[in-house]
């Protein structure tokens, strides 16, 4: 599995430098930045210390949509619960959810919002699932770098597995084509919603799409089979009306 850590409009160079250190500490390399170049400032490089190459290799995108292009599974992180979503997963739960999708996802993106305001509702809507770090205290708060550190730590076992796979020449042990399964299913369900008049932006549509993120790889394949039957039935019905 490949992980891309995406920072949306970060404004504090030191935070981005600390993010680079956190990623390297736990074996991650891919850093993407949306609409910001603070990672090029000397303050960021100074804090990054032995992980400057992550800053130097970071990819900068003008928009979030460009940054998530090509990803199979997108996770948005948020510090607070909102009415837009019902399911919020801790970093540890996220590790389990991703692990259960082995063979159906390959390129995974984690979105982190602005230091002051986080991600907008529109940016959260880009994700397949939403995660938040459970905190205890009268004023629970983590800065951007601390949040990335927590996720990098919880997801680091995937890096160990990938490293062993590369040593054995097996990588994830799956064919490249199989990695599109979840991404394809998400689009497939949306298309079915449109054909039956249930918009993906409706309350029911959003809820059903949100629940797809909870399915294991075997469950995803079952839903694929169900979609195939529904599509066949819809095609026959449309032919009958023609």
Coordinates of C-alpha atoms in Angstrom, one line a residue:
X1 CA 0.0 0.0 0.0
X2 CA 1.1 3.5 -0.7
X3 CA 0.2 6.4 1.6
X4 CA 0.1 10.1 0.6
X5 CA -0.1 12.6 3.4
X6 CA -1.9 15.8 2.1
X7 CA -1.7 19.1 3.9
X8 CA -4.3 21.6 2.8
X9 CA -3.0 25.2 2.9
X10 CA -0.6 24.9 5.8
X11 CA 0.7 28.3 7.1
X12 CA 3.3 27.5 9.7
X13 CA 6.7 26.4 8.2
X14 CA 7.8 24.8 11.5
X15 CA 4.7 22.6 11.5
X16 CA 5.5 21.3 8.0
X17 CA 9.1 20.7 9.0
X18 CA 7.9 18.6 11.9
X19 CA 5.5 16.7 9.6
X20 CA 8.4 15.7 7.5
X21 CA 10.3 14.4 10.5
X22 CA 7.2 12.4 11.7
X23 CA 6.7 10.8 8.3
X24 CA 10.4 9.8 8.0
X25 CA 10.4 8.4 11.5
X26 CA 7.6 6.0 10.7
X27 CA 8.8 5.1 7.1
X28 CA 6.5 7.3 5.0
X29 CA 7.9 9.4 2.1
X30 CA 5.0 10.9 0.2
X31 CA 4.0 14.4 1.2
X32 CA 1.6 16.6 -0.8
X33 CA 0.8 20.2 -0.2
X34 CA -2.2 22.1 -1.5
X35 CA -1.9 25.8 -2.3
X36 CA 1.1 26.6 -0.1
X37 CA 4.8 26.7 -0.3
X38 CA 5.8 27.3 3.3
X39 CA 7.8 24.0 3.2
X40 CA 10.4 25.8 1.1
X41 CA 11.1 28.3 3.9
X42 CA 14.3 27.9 6.0
X43 CA 12.3 27.5 9.2
X44 CA 10.7 24.4 7.8
X45 CA 14.0 23.0 6.6
X46 CA 15.7 23.7 9.9
X47 CA 12.9 21.8 11.9
X48 CA 12.9 19.0 9.4
X49 CA 16.6 18.4 10.1
X50 CA 17.4 14.8 8.8
X51 CA 14.2 14.6 6.7
X52 CA 14.7 17.5 4.4
X53 CA 14.4 15.2 1.4
X54 CA 10.8 14.8 2.1
X55 CA 10.2 18.5 1.9
X56 CA 12.3 18.7 -1.3
X57 CA 10.3 15.9 -2.9
X58 CA 6.9 17.2 -1.7
X59 CA 4.5 17.7 -4.5
X60 CA 2.6 21.0 -4.6
X61 CA -1.0 21.2 -6.0
X62 CA -3.2 24.1 -6.8
X63 CA -6.4 22.4 -5.7
X64 CA -7.4 19.5 -3.5
X65 CA -9.0 17.7 -6.4
X66 CA -5.6 17.6 -8.1
X67 CA -3.9 16.3 -5.0
X68 CA -6.3 13.3 -4.6
X69 CA -6.3 12.3 -8.2
X70 CA -5.4 8.7 -8.7
X71 CA -6.1 7.7 -5.1
X72 CA -8.2 4.6 -4.3
X73 CA -9.2 5.5 -0.8
X74 CA -9.3 9.0 0.8
X75 CA -9.5 9.7 4.5
X76 CA -10.2 13.2 5.9
X77 CA -9.1 14.1 9.4
X78 CA -10.9 16.6 11.6
X79 CA -10.6 17.8 15.1
X80 CA -14.3 18.1 15.6
X81 CA -17.5 16.2 14.8
X82 CA -19.8 17.7 12.3
X83 CA -23.4 17.0 11.1
X84 CA -22.1 16.2 7.6
X85 CA -20.9 12.7 8.6
X86 CA -22.2 10.1 11.0
X87 CA -19.2 7.8 11.2
X88 CA -16.0 9.0 12.7
X89 CA -13.0 6.6 13.1
X90 CA -10.1 6.8 15.4
X91 CA -6.6 6.3 13.9
X92 CA -6.5 2.8 15.4
X93 CA -9.9 2.0 13.9
X94 CA -8.7 3.4 10.6
X95 CA -5.8 0.9 10.6
X96 CA -8.3 -1.9 10.9
X97 CA -10.6 -0.5 8.2
X98 CA -7.7 -0.2 5.8
X99 CA -6.3 -3.6 6.6
X100 CA -9.7 -5.2 5.9
X101 CA -9.6 -3.8 2.4
X102 CA -6.3 -5.4 1.5
X103 CA -6.3 -6.2 -2.2
X104 CA -9.1 -3.7 -3.0
X105 CA -7.1 -0.4 -2.3
X106 CA -3.5 0.5 -3.0
X107 CA -3.1 4.3 -3.0
X108 CA -4.4 5.9 0.1
X109 CA -4.6 9.6 0.9
X110 CA -4.9 11.3 4.3
X111 CA -6.1 14.9 4.3
X112 CA -5.1 17.3 7.0
X113 CA -6.6 20.8 7.2
X114 CA -5.4 24.3 8.0
X115 CA -3.9 25.0 11.4
X116 CA -6.6 27.4 12.4
X117 CA -9.8 26.2 10.7
X118 CA -9.1 22.6 9.5
X119 CA -10.9 21.3 6.4
X120 CA -14.1 22.8 5.0
X121 CA -17.3 20.8 4.6
X122 CA -16.7 20.7 0.8
X123 CA -13.2 19.3 1.4
X124 CA -14.5 16.7 3.8
X125 CA -17.0 15.6 1.2
X126 CA -14.1 14.6 -1.1
X127 CA -13.2 11.8 1.3
X128 CA -14.5 8.2 1.5
X129 CA -14.4 8.3 5.3
X130 CA -13.6 10.7 8.2
X131 CA -11.2 10.2 11.1
X132 CA -10.7 12.1 14.3
X133 CA -8.3 11.6 17.2
X134 CA -10.1 11.0 20.5
X135 CA -8.7 13.3 23.2
X136 CA -9.3 13.8 26.9
X137 CA -9.2 17.2 28.6
X138 CA -11.1 20.4 29.0
X139 CA -9.3 21.9 26.0
X140 CA -8.2 19.0 23.9
X141 CA -6.0 20.2 21.0
X142 CA -3.2 18.9 18.8
X143 CA -1.3 20.9 16.3
X144 CA -0.9 19.8 12.7
X145 CA 2.4 18.0 13.1
X146 CA 1.2 16.2 16.2
X147 CA -1.9 15.0 14.4
X148 CA 0.2 13.7 11.5
X149 CA 2.5 12.0 14.0
X150 CA -0.4 10.1 15.5
X151 CA -1.6 8.8 12.2
X152 CA 1.9 7.9 11.0
X153 CA 2.4 5.9 14.1
X154 CA -0.9 4.0 13.9
X155 CA -0.4 3.2 10.2
X156 CA 3.3 2.4 10.3
X157 CA 2.7 -1.4 10.5
X158 CA 1.7 -1.2 6.8
X159 CA 5.1 0.3 6.0
X160 CA 6.8 -2.6 7.8
X161 CA 4.7 -5.1 5.8
X162 CA 5.4 -3.3 2.5
X163 CA 9.2 -3.2 3.3
X164 CA 9.2 -7.0 3.9
X165 CA 7.2 -7.5 0.7
X166 CA 9.8 -5.5 -1.3
X167 CA 12.6 -7.5 0.2
X168 CA 10.8 -10.7 -0.9
X169 CA 9.9 -9.2 -4.3
X170 CA 6.2 -9.5 -3.6
X171 CA 5.2 -6.0 -2.6
X172 CA 1.5 -6.2 -1.5
X173 CA 1.1 -9.6 -3.1
X174 CA -1.7 -8.3 -5.4
X175 CA -2.0 -7.6 -9.1
X176 CA -2.2 -3.8 -9.9
X177 CA -5.6 -4.2 -11.4
X178 CA -7.2 -5.5 -8.2
X179 CA -6.3 -2.2 -6.4
X180 CA -9.0 -0.3 -8.2
X181 CA -11.8 -2.4 -6.7
X182 CA -12.9 0.0 -3.9
X183 CA -12.6 3.1 -6.1
X184 CA -14.5 1.5 -8.9
X185 CA -17.2 0.3 -6.6
X186 CA -17.7 3.8 -5.2
X187 CA -18.2 5.2 -8.7
X188 CA -20.4 2.2 -9.6
X189 CA -22.8 2.7 -6.7
X190 CA -23.0 6.4 -7.5
X191 CA -24.0 5.6 -11.1
X192 CA -26.7 3.2 -9.9
X193 CA -28.0 5.9 -7.5
X194 CA -28.4 8.2 -10.5
X195 CA -30.2 5.6 -12.6
X196 CA -32.8 4.9 -9.9
X197 CA -33.2 8.6 -9.0
X198 CA -31.4 8.5 -5.7
X199 CA -28.8 11.3 -5.9
X200 CA -25.4 10.7 -4.2
X201 CA -25.9 14.1 -2.6
X202 CA -29.2 13.1 -0.9
X203 CA -29.2 12.2 2.7
X204 CA -29.8 8.5 2.1
X205 CA -27.3 8.5 -0.8
X206 CA -24.6 10.1 1.4
X207 CA -25.2 7.7 4.2
X208 CA -25.0 4.7 2.0
X209 CA -21.7 5.9 0.4
X210 CA -20.3 6.6 3.8
X211 CA -21.1 3.1 5.0
X212 CA -19.1 1.6 2.0
X213 CA -16.0 2.6 3.8
X214 CA -16.7 0.1 6.6
X215 CA -16.8 -2.9 4.3
X216 CA -14.1 -5.5 4.2
X217 CA -12.5 -6.7 0.9
X218 CA -14.8 -9.8 0.8
X219 CA -17.9 -7.6 1.5
X220 CA -16.8 -5.2 -1.2
X221 CA -16.7 -8.1 -3.7
X222 CA -20.2 -9.1 -2.6
X223 CA -21.5 -5.6 -3.2
X224 CA -19.8 -5.6 -6.6
X225 CA -21.8 -8.8 -7.5
X226 CA -25.0 -7.2 -6.2
X227 CA -24.3 -4.1 -8.4
X228 CA -23.8 -6.3 -11.4
X229 CA -27.3 -7.9 -10.8
X230 CA -28.9 -4.5 -10.3
X231 CA -27.2 -3.1 -13.5
X232 CA -28.4 -6.1 -15.5
X233 CA -32.0 -5.7 -14.2
X234 CA -32.0 -2.0 -14.9
X235 CA -30.7 -2.6 -18.5
X236 CA -33.5 -5.1 -19.1
X237 CA -36.1 -2.7 -17.8
X238 CA -34.7 0.1 -19.9
X239 CA -34.8 -2.2 -23.0
X240 CA -38.4 -3.0 -22.3
X241 CA -39.3 0.7 -22.2
X242 CA -37.5 1.4 -25.5

